[in-house]
mmCIF file of C-alpha atoms in Angstrom:
data_model
loop_
_atom_site.group_PDB
_atom_site.id
_atom_site.type_symbol
_atom_site.label_atom_id
_atom_site.label_comp_id
_atom_site.label_asym_id
_atom_site.label_seq_id
_atom_site.Cartn_x
_atom_site.Cartn_y
_atom_site.Cartn_z
ATOM 1 C CA UNK A 8 0.005 -0.004 0.010
ATOM 2 C CA UNK A 9 1.762 3.048 1.214
ATOM 3 C CA UNK A 10 5.105 1.356 0.829
ATOM 4 C CA UNK A 11 4.412 0.502 -2.736
ATOM 5 C CA UNK A 12 3.274 4.041 -3.324
ATOM 6 C CA UNK A 13 6.472 5.445 -1.931
ATOM 7 C CA UNK A 14 8.605 2.952 -3.788
ATOM 8 C CA UNK A 15 7.028 3.674 -7.162
ATOM 9 C CA UNK A 16 7.282 7.376 -6.524
ATOM 10 C CA UNK A 17 10.957 7.035 -5.816
ATOM 11 C CA UNK A 18 11.462 5.271 -9.077
ATOM 12 C CA UNK A 19 9.605 7.993 -10.893
ATOM 13 C CA UNK A 20 11.511 10.789 -9.284
ATOM 14 C CA UNK A 21 14.837 9.138 -10.083
ATOM 15 C CA UNK A 22 13.917 9.582 -13.745
ATOM 16 C CA UNK A 23 13.784 13.278 -13.150
ATOM 17 C CA UNK A 24 17.333 13.298 -11.907
ATOM 18 C CA UNK A 25 18.450 13.482 -15.468
ATOM 19 C CA UNK A 26 17.143 16.934 -15.998
ATOM 20 C CA UNK A 27 19.685 19.740 -15.739
ATOM 21 C CA UNK A 28 18.178 21.519 -12.728
ATOM 22 C CA UNK A 29 20.721 22.195 -10.023
ATOM 23 C CA UNK A 30 19.108 19.935 -7.490
ATOM 24 C CA UNK A 31 18.319 17.233 -9.964
ATOM 25 C CA UNK A 32 21.372 15.075 -9.802
ATOM 26 C CA UNK A 33 21.632 14.468 -6.092
ATOM 27 C CA UNK A 34 19.480 14.282 -3.079
ATOM 28 C CA UNK A 35 17.619 17.420 -2.228
ATOM 29 C CA UNK A 36 18.837 19.002 1.003
ATOM 30 C CA UNK A 37 16.077 20.563 3.049
ATOM 31 C CA UNK A 38 16.483 22.805 6.037
ATOM 32 C CA UNK A 39 13.455 22.347 8.295
ATOM 33 C CA UNK A 40 12.724 24.956 10.942
ATOM 34 C CA UNK A 41 10.178 24.309 13.686
ATOM 35 C CA UNK A 42 10.191 24.982 17.408
ATOM 36 C CA UNK A 43 7.905 22.014 18.119
ATOM 37 C CA UNK A 44 9.756 18.806 18.910
ATOM 38 C CA UNK A 45 6.913 16.646 17.660
ATOM 39 C CA UNK A 46 6.553 18.560 14.422
ATOM 40 C CA UNK A 47 10.267 18.543 13.810
ATOM 41 C CA UNK A 48 10.316 14.796 14.092
ATOM 42 C CA UNK A 49 7.380 14.415 11.761
ATOM 43 C CA UNK A 50 8.646 16.769 9.101
ATOM 44 C CA UNK A 51 12.081 15.303 9.302
ATOM 45 C CA UNK A 52 10.762 11.830 8.725
ATOM 46 C CA UNK A 53 8.420 12.910 5.966
ATOM 47 C CA UNK A 54 11.350 14.468 4.178
ATOM 48 C CA UNK A 55 13.695 11.540 4.701
ATOM 49 C CA UNK A 56 11.129 9.101 3.468
ATOM 50 C CA UNK A 57 10.875 11.303 0.395
ATOM 51 C CA UNK A 58 14.581 10.928 -0.299
ATOM 52 C CA UNK A 59 15.615 14.282 1.018
ATOM 53 C CA UNK A 60 18.560 15.065 3.166
ATOM 54 C CA UNK A 61 17.313 16.935 6.174
ATOM 55 C CA UNK A 62 18.753 19.368 8.632
ATOM 56 C CA UNK A 63 16.228 20.227 11.311
ATOM 57 C CA UNK A 64 16.646 23.232 13.594
ATOM 58 C CA UNK A 65 14.408 24.665 16.260
ATOM 59 C CA UNK A 66 14.521 28.364 15.561
ATOM 60 C CA UNK A 67 14.878 30.990 12.890
ATOM 61 C CA UNK A 68 18.110 32.156 14.458
ATOM 62 C CA UNK A 69 19.615 28.715 14.232
ATOM 63 C CA UNK A 70 18.429 28.493 10.669
ATOM 64 C CA UNK A 71 20.231 31.694 9.799
ATOM 65 C CA UNK A 72 23.349 30.455 11.542
ATOM 66 C CA UNK A 73 23.206 27.276 9.540
ATOM 67 C CA UNK A 74 22.797 29.249 6.358
ATOM 68 C CA UNK A 75 25.718 31.389 7.270
ATOM 69 C CA UNK A 76 23.717 34.550 7.102
ATOM 70 C CA UNK A 77 24.502 35.914 10.517
ATOM 71 C CA UNK A 78 28.186 35.766 9.792
ATOM 72 C CA UNK A 79 27.730 37.682 6.600
ATOM 73 C CA UNK A 80 29.474 35.187 4.456
ATOM 74 C CA UNK A 81 29.116 35.786 0.785
ATOM 75 C CA UNK A 82 28.357 32.237 -0.242
ATOM 76 C CA UNK A 83 25.157 30.585 0.827
ATOM 77 C CA UNK A 84 26.764 27.195 1.081
ATOM 78 C CA UNK A 85 29.773 28.140 3.061
ATOM 79 C CA UNK A 86 29.173 25.239 5.370
ATOM 80 C CA UNK A 87 29.601 22.869 2.477
ATOM 81 C CA UNK A 88 26.037 21.676 2.390
ATOM 82 C CA UNK A 89 23.951 23.425 -0.186
ATOM 83 C CA UNK A 90 20.400 23.999 0.955
ATOM 84 C CA UNK A 91 17.851 23.381 -1.766
ATOM 85 C CA UNK A 92 14.713 24.175 0.165
ATOM 86 C CA UNK A 93 13.792 25.769 3.430
ATOM 87 C CA UNK A 94 10.611 24.722 5.125
ATOM 88 C CA UNK A 95 9.664 26.678 8.168
ATOM 89 C CA UNK A 96 6.906 26.936 10.710
ATOM 90 C CA UNK A 97 5.222 30.286 10.842
ATOM 91 C CA UNK A 98 4.547 30.590 14.562
ATOM 92 C CA UNK A 99 7.777 30.431 16.455
ATOM 93 C CA UNK A 100 8.947 32.336 19.495
ATOM 94 C CA UNK A 101 11.664 34.882 18.815
ATOM 95 C CA UNK A 102 11.813 35.016 15.069
ATOM 96 C CA UNK A 103 8.679 33.989 13.235
ATOM 97 C CA UNK A 104 8.783 32.047 10.018
ATOM 98 C CA UNK A 105 7.682 35.172 8.227
ATOM 99 C CA UNK A 106 10.615 37.137 9.611
ATOM 100 C CA UNK A 107 12.954 34.320 8.644
ATOM 101 C CA UNK A 108 11.496 34.387 5.154
ATOM 102 C CA UNK A 109 12.129 38.092 4.873
ATOM 103 C CA UNK A 110 15.698 37.790 6.023
ATOM 104 C CA UNK A 111 16.344 35.071 3.507
ATOM 105 C CA UNK A 112 14.783 37.009 0.668
ATOM 106 C CA UNK A 113 16.749 40.088 1.628
ATOM 107 C CA UNK A 114 20.001 38.221 1.341
ATOM 108 C CA UNK A 115 21.615 38.170 -2.041
ATOM 109 C CA UNK A 116 23.289 34.911 -1.201
ATOM 110 C CA UNK A 117 20.173 33.104 -0.056
ATOM 111 C CA UNK A 118 17.202 34.644 -1.807
ATOM 112 C CA UNK A 119 17.182 32.028 -4.537
ATOM 113 C CA UNK A 120 16.508 29.269 -2.080
ATOM 114 C CA UNK A 121 12.784 28.454 -2.132
ATOM 115 C CA UNK A 122 11.068 28.888 1.189
ATOM 116 C CA UNK A 123 7.899 27.078 2.189
ATOM 117 C CA UNK A 124 5.881 28.154 5.183
ATOM 118 C CA UNK A 125 3.922 25.788 7.401
ATOM 119 C CA UNK A 126 1.226 26.901 9.738
ATOM 120 C CA UNK A 127 -1.449 25.313 11.830
ATOM 121 C CA UNK A 128 -3.664 28.279 11.128
ATOM 122 C CA UNK A 129 -5.339 28.695 7.790
ATOM 123 C CA UNK A 130 -5.405 32.476 7.626
ATOM 124 C CA UNK A 131 -5.714 33.974 4.185
ATOM 125 C CA UNK A 132 -4.041 37.202 5.098
ATOM 126 C CA UNK A 133 -1.123 35.248 6.506
ATOM 127 C CA UNK A 134 -0.881 33.114 3.390
ATOM 128 C CA UNK A 135 -0.978 36.159 1.159
ATOM 129 C CA UNK A 136 1.586 37.970 3.190
ATOM 130 C CA UNK A 137 4.005 35.056 2.972
ATOM 131 C CA UNK A 138 3.503 34.509 -0.709
ATOM 132 C CA UNK A 139 3.957 38.194 -1.365
ATOM 133 C CA UNK A 140 7.180 38.133 0.545
ATOM 134 C CA UNK A 141 8.398 35.420 -1.793
ATOM 135 C CA UNK A 142 7.439 32.134 -0.194
ATOM 136 C CA UNK A 143 7.019 29.383 -2.718
ATOM 137 C CA UNK A 144 4.202 27.693 -0.968
ATOM 138 C CA UNK A 145 2.178 27.566 2.184
ATOM 139 C CA UNK A 146 1.293 24.304 3.878
ATOM 140 C CA UNK A 147 -1.424 24.046 6.468
ATOM 141 C CA UNK A 148 -0.501 21.688 9.235
ATOM 142 C CA UNK A 149 -0.581 18.882 9.977
ATOM 143 C CA UNK A 150 1.835 18.113 7.207
ATOM 144 C CA UNK A 151 1.186 14.977 5.277
ATOM 145 C CA UNK A 152 3.243 12.853 2.970
ATOM 146 C CA UNK A 153 1.326 14.175 -0.040
ATOM 147 C CA UNK A 154 2.429 17.695 0.858
ATOM 148 C CA UNK A 155 6.047 16.664 0.899
ATOM 149 C CA UNK A 156 5.735 14.705 -2.268
ATOM 150 C CA UNK A 157 4.373 17.733 -3.995
ATOM 151 C CA UNK A 158 7.283 19.812 -2.786
ATOM 152 C CA UNK A 159 9.707 17.131 -3.868
ATOM 153 C CA UNK A 160 8.265 17.063 -7.351
ATOM 154 C CA UNK A 161 8.549 20.812 -7.447
ATOM 155 C CA UNK A 162 12.176 20.642 -6.377
ATOM 156 C CA UNK A 163 13.205 18.340 -9.200
ATOM 157 C CA UNK A 164 11.531 20.436 -11.804
ATOM 158 C CA UNK A 165 13.457 23.141 -13.638
ATOM 159 C CA UNK A 166 14.284 25.944 -11.234
ATOM 160 C CA UNK A 167 13.242 28.549 -13.737
ATOM 161 C CA UNK A 168 9.660 27.352 -13.732
ATOM 162 C CA UNK A 169 9.198 28.490 -10.184
ATOM 163 C CA UNK A 170 9.024 32.155 -10.907
ATOM 164 C CA UNK A 171 6.570 31.920 -13.760
ATOM 165 C CA UNK A 172 3.176 32.949 -12.588
ATOM 166 C CA UNK A 173 1.433 31.209 -15.431
ATOM 167 C CA UNK A 174 3.206 27.918 -14.841
ATOM 168 C CA UNK A 175 1.927 24.962 -16.716
ATOM 169 C CA UNK A 176 -1.172 24.230 -14.736
ATOM 170 C CA UNK A 177 0.160 22.631 -11.654
ATOM 171 C CA UNK A 178 -2.877 20.949 -10.291
ATOM 172 C CA UNK A 179 -3.077 23.372 -7.431
ATOM 173 C CA UNK A 180 -3.089 26.399 -9.607
ATOM 174 C CA UNK A 181 -5.970 24.956 -11.609
ATOM 175 C CA UNK A 182 -7.961 24.184 -8.537
ATOM 176 C CA UNK A 183 -7.341 27.629 -7.182
ATOM 177 C CA UNK A 184 -8.828 29.132 -10.305
ATOM 178 C CA UNK A 185 -11.807 26.806 -10.182
ATOM 179 C CA UNK A 186 -12.568 27.607 -6.592
ATOM 180 C CA UNK A 187 -12.170 31.304 -7.030
ATOM 181 C CA UNK A 188 -15.239 31.266 -9.273
ATOM 182 C CA UNK A 189 -17.333 30.028 -6.391
ATOM 183 C CA UNK A 190 -15.593 32.329 -3.957
ATOM 184 C CA UNK A 191 -17.168 33.694 -0.846
ATOM 185 C CA UNK A 192 -20.650 32.290 -1.207
ATOM 186 C CA UNK A 193 -19.514 28.835 -0.406
ATOM 187 C CA UNK A 194 -20.740 27.220 2.777
ATOM 188 C CA UNK A 195 -18.121 26.667 5.381
ATOM 189 C CA UNK A 196 -16.866 23.139 5.218
ATOM 190 C CA UNK A 197 -15.749 22.979 8.774
ATOM 191 C CA UNK A 198 -15.037 25.355 11.586
ATOM 192 C CA UNK A 199 -12.284 27.822 11.092
ATOM 193 C CA UNK A 200 -10.257 26.188 13.746
ATOM 194 C CA UNK A 201 -9.508 23.112 11.712
ATOM 195 C CA UNK A 202 -11.241 20.600 13.860
ATOM 196 C CA UNK A 203 -12.380 18.383 11.043
ATOM 197 C CA UNK A 204 -11.192 14.837 11.195
ATOM 198 C CA UNK A 205 -9.819 14.855 7.705
ATOM 199 C CA UNK A 206 -6.916 17.176 7.995
ATOM 200 C CA UNK A 207 -6.444 18.965 4.791
ATOM 201 C CA UNK A 208 -3.351 19.134 2.684
ATOM 202 C CA UNK A 209 -1.526 22.137 1.462
ATOM 203 C CA UNK A 210 -2.689 25.502 0.420
ATOM 204 C CA UNK A 211 -1.198 25.702 -2.967
ATOM 205 C CA UNK A 212 -0.052 28.573 -5.012
ATOM 206 C CA UNK A 213 2.911 29.423 -7.061
ATOM 207 C CA UNK A 214 2.011 32.893 -8.181
ATOM 208 C CA UNK A 215 2.611 35.867 -5.984
ATOM 209 C CA UNK A 216 -1.083 36.733 -5.966
ATOM 210 C CA UNK A 217 -2.819 33.544 -5.155
ATOM 211 C CA UNK A 218 -6.383 34.696 -4.952
ATOM 212 C CA UNK A 219 -7.212 36.799 -7.953
ATOM 213 C CA UNK A 220 -10.934 37.096 -7.570
ATOM 214 C CA UNK A 221 -11.336 36.316 -3.932
ATOM 215 C CA UNK A 222 -10.736 39.366 -1.882
ATOM 216 C CA UNK A 223 -11.525 38.839 1.742
ATOM 217 C CA UNK A 224 -10.394 42.005 3.307
ATOM 218 C CA UNK A 225 -9.899 40.928 6.827
ATOM 219 C CA UNK A 226 -8.336 43.111 9.426
ATOM 220 C CA UNK A 227 -4.800 41.974 9.268
ATOM 221 C CA UNK A 228 -3.508 40.609 12.496
ATOM 222 C CA UNK A 229 -0.471 42.432 13.744
ATOM 223 C CA UNK A 230 2.783 40.589 13.563
ATOM 224 C CA UNK A 231 5.023 41.653 16.391
ATOM 225 C CA UNK A 232 8.379 40.047 16.647
ATOM 226 C CA UNK A 233 7.491 37.992 19.705
ATOM 227 C CA UNK A 234 5.919 34.909 18.342
ATOM 228 C CA UNK A 235 4.125 33.791 21.430
ATOM 229 C CA UNK A 236 1.118 36.055 21.212
ATOM 230 C CA UNK A 237 -0.046 38.265 18.355
ATOM 231 C CA UNK A 238 0.655 36.440 15.136
ATOM 232 C CA UNK A 239 -0.565 33.137 16.395
ATOM 233 C CA UNK A 240 -4.069 34.165 17.360
ATOM 234 C CA UNK A 241 -6.639 32.029 15.600
ATOM 235 C CA UNK A 242 -8.462 33.272 12.613
ATOM 236 C CA UNK A 243 -12.142 33.918 12.633
ATOM 237 C CA UNK A 244 -12.360 33.905 8.882
ATOM 238 C CA UNK A 245 -13.062 31.079 6.565
ATOM 239 C CA UNK A 246 -10.451 30.731 3.963
ATOM 240 C CA UNK A 247 -11.649 29.733 0.507
ATOM 241 C CA UNK A 248 -8.543 27.661 0.248
ATOM 242 C CA UNK A 249 -10.049 25.254 2.734
ATOM 243 C CA UNK A 250 -12.721 24.373 0.224
ATOM 244 C CA UNK A 251 -10.029 24.208 -2.366
ATOM 245 C CA UNK A 252 -8.119 21.634 -0.399
ATOM 246 C CA UNK A 253 -11.120 19.450 0.068
ATOM 247 C CA UNK A 254 -11.113 18.737 -3.624
ATOM 248 C CA UNK A 255 -7.585 17.539 -3.727
ATOM 249 C CA UNK A 256 -6.707 14.001 -2.942
ATOM 250 C CA UNK A 257 -6.296 13.219 0.692
ATOM 251 C CA UNK A 258 -4.297 10.072 0.766
ATOM 252 C CA UNK B 28 -1.510 -19.502 3.513
ATOM 253 C CA UNK B 29 1.619 -17.480 4.208
ATOM 254 C CA UNK B 30 4.734 -19.388 5.037
ATOM 255 C CA UNK B 31 6.939 -18.217 7.806
ATOM 256 C CA UNK B 32 10.631 -18.640 7.630
ATOM 257 C CA UNK B 33 13.456 -18.019 10.036
ATOM 258 C CA UNK B 34 11.317 -17.462 13.055
ATOM 259 C CA UNK B 35 10.961 -19.981 15.768
ATOM 260 C CA UNK B 36 8.246 -18.332 17.793
ATOM 261 C CA UNK B 37 5.414 -17.707 15.424
ATOM 262 C CA UNK B 38 1.945 -18.643 16.456
ATOM 263 C CA UNK B 39 -0.556 -20.460 14.274
ATOM 264 C CA UNK B 40 -2.084 -18.359 11.562
ATOM 265 C CA UNK B 41 -5.486 -18.196 13.176
ATOM 266 C CA UNK B 42 -3.970 -16.682 16.314
ATOM 267 C CA UNK B 43 -2.277 -14.046 14.213
ATOM 268 C CA UNK B 44 -5.534 -13.380 12.416
ATOM 269 C CA UNK B 45 -7.317 -13.011 15.702
ATOM 270 C CA UNK B 46 -4.742 -10.604 17.007
ATOM 271 C CA UNK B 47 -4.929 -8.625 13.829
ATOM 272 C CA UNK B 48 -8.694 -8.488 13.974
ATOM 273 C CA UNK B 49 -8.604 -7.307 17.544
ATOM 274 C CA UNK B 50 -6.107 -4.690 16.568
ATOM 275 C CA UNK B 51 -8.195 -3.423 13.696
ATOM 276 C CA UNK B 52 -11.288 -3.337 15.881
ATOM 277 C CA UNK B 53 -9.503 -1.445 18.584
ATOM 278 C CA UNK B 54 -7.961 1.075 16.244
ATOM 279 C CA UNK B 55 -11.297 1.529 14.518
ATOM 280 C CA UNK B 56 -12.939 2.257 17.817
ATOM 281 C CA UNK B 57 -10.363 4.947 18.497
ATOM 282 C CA UNK B 58 -11.271 6.586 15.222
ATOM 283 C CA UNK B 59 -14.977 6.233 15.886
ATOM 284 C CA UNK B 60 -14.673 7.777 19.314
ATOM 285 C CA UNK B 61 -12.738 10.619 17.858
ATOM 286 C CA UNK B 62 -9.663 9.923 19.935
ATOM 287 C CA UNK B 63 -7.600 9.725 16.783
ATOM 288 C CA UNK B 64 -8.023 11.179 13.354
ATOM 289 C CA UNK B 65 -6.595 10.527 9.943
ATOM 290 C CA UNK B 66 -3.300 12.181 10.739
ATOM 291 C CA UNK B 67 -2.483 9.200 12.940
ATOM 292 C CA UNK B 68 -2.891 6.929 9.934
ATOM 293 C CA UNK B 69 -0.643 9.238 7.994
ATOM 294 C CA UNK B 70 2.063 8.689 10.572
ATOM 295 C CA UNK B 71 1.614 4.936 10.557
ATOM 296 C CA UNK B 72 2.113 4.953 6.850
ATOM 297 C CA UNK B 73 5.483 6.535 7.341
ATOM 298 C CA UNK B 74 6.850 3.530 9.164
ATOM 299 C CA UNK B 75 9.189 1.403 7.161
ATOM 300 C CA UNK B 76 12.071 -0.960 7.678
ATOM 301 C CA UNK B 77 14.468 1.808 8.488
ATOM 302 C CA UNK B 78 12.045 3.421 10.943
ATOM 303 C CA UNK B 79 10.002 0.589 12.355
ATOM 304 C CA UNK B 80 9.143 2.430 15.556
ATOM 305 C CA UNK B 81 8.359 5.817 14.110
ATOM 306 C CA UNK B 82 4.825 6.070 15.465
ATOM 307 C CA UNK B 83 5.870 4.975 18.919
ATOM 308 C CA UNK B 84 8.699 7.497 18.873
ATOM 309 C CA UNK B 85 6.495 10.347 17.836
ATOM 310 C CA UNK B 86 3.897 9.412 20.406
ATOM 311 C CA UNK B 87 6.551 9.289 23.091
ATOM 312 C CA UNK B 88 7.786 12.735 22.118
ATOM 313 C CA UNK B 89 4.244 13.978 22.235
ATOM 314 C CA UNK B 90 3.713 12.828 25.794
ATOM 315 C CA UNK B 91 7.007 14.316 26.957
ATOM 316 C CA UNK B 92 6.020 17.549 25.286
ATOM 317 C CA UNK B 93 2.425 17.533 26.552
ATOM 318 C CA UNK B 94 3.457 16.787 30.129
ATOM 319 C CA UNK B 95 5.780 19.762 30.084
ATOM 320 C CA UNK B 96 3.197 22.052 28.515
ATOM 321 C CA UNK B 97 0.470 20.999 30.913
ATOM 322 C CA UNK B 98 2.735 21.666 33.854
ATOM 323 C CA UNK B 99 3.521 25.113 32.447
ATOM 324 C CA UNK B 100 -0.147 25.856 32.019
ATOM 325 C CA UNK B 101 -0.952 24.728 35.549
ATOM 326 C CA UNK B 102 1.838 26.879 36.944
ATOM 327 C CA UNK B 103 0.782 29.916 34.939
ATOM 328 C CA UNK B 104 -2.796 29.518 36.110
ATOM 329 C CA UNK B 105 -1.674 29.397 39.724
ATOM 330 C CA UNK B 106 0.200 32.671 39.478
ATOM 331 C CA UNK B 107 -1.373 35.935 40.351
ATOM 332 C CA UNK B 108 -2.117 37.718 38.146
ATOM 333 C CA UNK B 109 -2.591 34.986 35.587
ATOM 334 C CA UNK B 110 -0.632 35.509 32.397
ATOM 335 C CA UNK B 111 -3.293 34.350 29.948
ATOM 336 C CA UNK B 112 -1.099 35.055 26.979
ATOM 337 C CA UNK B 113 1.475 32.624 28.284
ATOM 338 C CA UNK B 114 -1.162 30.001 28.913
ATOM 339 C CA UNK B 115 -2.491 30.594 25.434
ATOM 340 C CA UNK B 116 0.948 30.169 23.934
ATOM 341 C CA UNK B 117 1.353 26.807 25.667
ATOM 342 C CA UNK B 118 -2.124 25.671 24.599
ATOM 343 C CA UNK B 119 -1.274 26.730 21.076
ATOM 344 C CA UNK B 120 1.821 24.506 21.179
ATOM 345 C CA UNK B 121 -0.180 21.591 22.506
ATOM 346 C CA UNK B 122 -2.807 22.080 19.885
ATOM 347 C CA UNK B 123 -0.132 21.963 17.230
ATOM 348 C CA UNK B 124 1.552 18.821 18.397
ATOM 349 C CA UNK B 125 -1.690 17.002 19.105
ATOM 350 C CA UNK B 126 -2.812 17.860 15.623
ATOM 351 C CA UNK B 127 0.435 16.559 14.205
ATOM 352 C CA UNK B 128 -0.002 13.117 15.758
ATOM 353 C CA UNK B 129 -3.715 12.885 15.095
ATOM 354 C CA UNK B 130 -4.843 13.279 18.685
ATOM 355 C CA UNK B 131 -8.135 14.802 17.727
ATOM 356 C CA UNK B 132 -9.878 15.029 21.085
ATOM 357 C CA UNK B 133 -6.870 16.699 22.677
ATOM 358 C CA UNK B 134 -6.642 19.090 19.784
ATOM 359 C CA UNK B 135 -10.307 20.037 20.018
ATOM 360 C CA UNK B 136 -10.019 20.613 23.743
ATOM 361 C CA UNK B 137 -7.133 22.948 23.055
ATOM 362 C CA UNK B 138 -9.285 24.938 20.701
ATOM 363 C CA UNK B 139 -11.833 25.489 23.408
ATOM 364 C CA UNK B 140 -9.090 26.162 25.895
ATOM 365 C CA UNK B 141 -7.677 28.896 23.710
ATOM 366 C CA UNK B 142 -11.000 30.700 23.511
ATOM 367 C CA UNK B 143 -11.097 30.785 27.320
ATOM 368 C CA UNK B 144 -7.583 32.210 27.344
ATOM 369 C CA UNK B 145 -8.638 34.916 24.946
ATOM 370 C CA UNK B 146 -11.569 35.936 27.070
ATOM 371 C CA UNK B 147 -9.407 35.526 30.165
ATOM 372 C CA UNK B 148 -11.955 33.204 31.652
ATOM 373 C CA UNK B 149 -10.152 31.738 34.620
ATOM 374 C CA UNK B 150 -12.698 29.060 35.543
ATOM 375 C CA UNK B 151 -13.011 28.030 31.955
ATOM 376 C CA UNK B 152 -9.270 27.657 31.759
ATOM 377 C CA UNK B 153 -9.128 25.533 34.856
ATOM 378 C CA UNK B 154 -11.818 23.250 33.557
ATOM 379 C CA UNK B 155 -10.109 22.909 30.200
ATOM 380 C CA UNK B 156 -6.787 22.223 31.856
ATOM 381 C CA UNK B 157 -8.309 19.355 33.764
ATOM 382 C CA UNK B 158 -9.986 18.003 30.668
ATOM 383 C CA UNK B 159 -6.801 18.209 28.678
ATOM 384 C CA UNK B 160 -4.911 16.404 31.407
ATOM 385 C CA UNK B 161 -7.535 13.660 31.483
ATOM 386 C CA UNK B 162 -7.654 13.349 27.768
ATOM 387 C CA UNK B 163 -3.889 13.068 27.459
ATOM 388 C CA UNK B 164 -3.925 10.345 30.081
ATOM 389 C CA UNK B 165 -6.650 8.476 28.249
ATOM 390 C CA UNK B 166 -4.777 8.845 24.981
ATOM 391 C CA UNK B 167 -1.574 7.561 26.504
ATOM 392 C CA UNK B 168 -3.359 4.561 27.868
ATOM 393 C CA UNK B 169 -5.058 3.745 24.608
ATOM 394 C CA UNK B 170 -1.926 4.191 22.549
ATOM 395 C CA UNK B 171 -0.016 1.966 24.922
ATOM 396 C CA UNK B 172 -2.648 -0.671 24.407
ATOM 397 C CA UNK B 173 -2.408 -0.205 20.688
ATOM 398 C CA UNK B 174 1.343 -0.453 20.541
ATOM 399 C CA UNK B 175 1.268 -3.513 22.772
ATOM 400 C CA UNK B 176 -1.147 -5.161 20.390
ATOM 401 C CA UNK B 177 1.213 -4.339 17.562
ATOM 402 C CA UNK B 178 4.035 -5.984 19.396
ATOM 403 C CA UNK B 179 1.952 -9.063 19.991
ATOM 404 C CA UNK B 180 1.122 -9.362 16.310
ATOM 405 C CA UNK B 181 4.733 -8.948 15.263
ATOM 406 C CA UNK B 182 5.841 -11.294 18.011
ATOM 407 C CA UNK B 183 3.455 -13.906 16.707
ATOM 408 C CA UNK B 184 4.977 -13.598 13.294
ATOM 409 C CA UNK B 185 2.315 -11.450 11.697
ATOM 410 C CA UNK B 186 2.326 -7.949 10.278
ATOM 411 C CA UNK B 187 0.433 -5.004 11.605
ATOM 412 C CA UNK B 188 -2.544 -4.174 9.386
ATOM 413 C CA UNK B 189 -2.618 -0.656 8.048
ATOM 414 C CA UNK B 190 -5.912 1.157 8.259
ATOM 415 C CA UNK B 191 -7.165 2.925 5.190
#
């Protein structure tokens, strides 16, 4: 079952190693950032089982140290291990995932590294803010194997495709456009606080403006630098992306 | 009929089947009662030969984490004045990790707990704290049962069925 699925996926992805993208010929190295011990273990395992090398750290500061940013080295891979993807939790004490994202995108050495944000809260304003700041994707926790597989497929694709906003219909982009037609008149699928028993996979989007026709202007929650209060308050808004995710395959 | 090889302590097939059936029934009941949700199955699917104890390890981490968080919450609620933001931060953490392992009832209790933190409802918080404590204890007990049943199946030469 699952094992066969993973095995056949591995065979498929090894075919993609022939393409000339920089991360195509060897294992993808992912830097995972999460202050939660449980989540770190889960994401680490999800990535390893998806043939990724993983370095897991528990804070944004440690992530920047690992990336060599705080020592102002010119090269992003000064520590000898090139990082192909950074996946970070949003809500962390000290430096939030959003702040980490900004620092990475502000660095000439590191800005090319794709950054994916994870969050337990499905807040549209938060998602938008991250994508606008240059995040590649936004995953709503709990993270599943299908989320990681999707990232993995993305990593082995040509790097140049990432920045195209009209990318060849990744399934998520298509679904996003479909759902945006229905937009805000949809019934809520479950409560905003994600208590449904089928936890939903990722909120997809590759383009910088993920919700073209859905404009929920919610009062944006403040994002102070201390992660323990403000930015982590639960959303009272339904996100249309929740409905979106229901249509994608939950393994 | 599967043939066993290399093992000297495998039970007859019908015993294995019985153990497997009991396991499936037990796990199903946990889903039905809402103790666990699909995320737990997701974690079970991640076990493989190189990580045969992954689910047990994650569960263990969860209980270490939850014990610590619950103690923090209790301490914060005993202080005067109560720092509801701190309690909320801890509940948020617990909500996250319970969600990550599929502990649905714990997660849902955390959601309620957070709303009491936000409204600074002291009694509500105390009640939720007690409920969360209880629920974590129940979960621990049930998962220990589950993992023991897995060991019995494997010990009898069978394989642990994977729920869909």
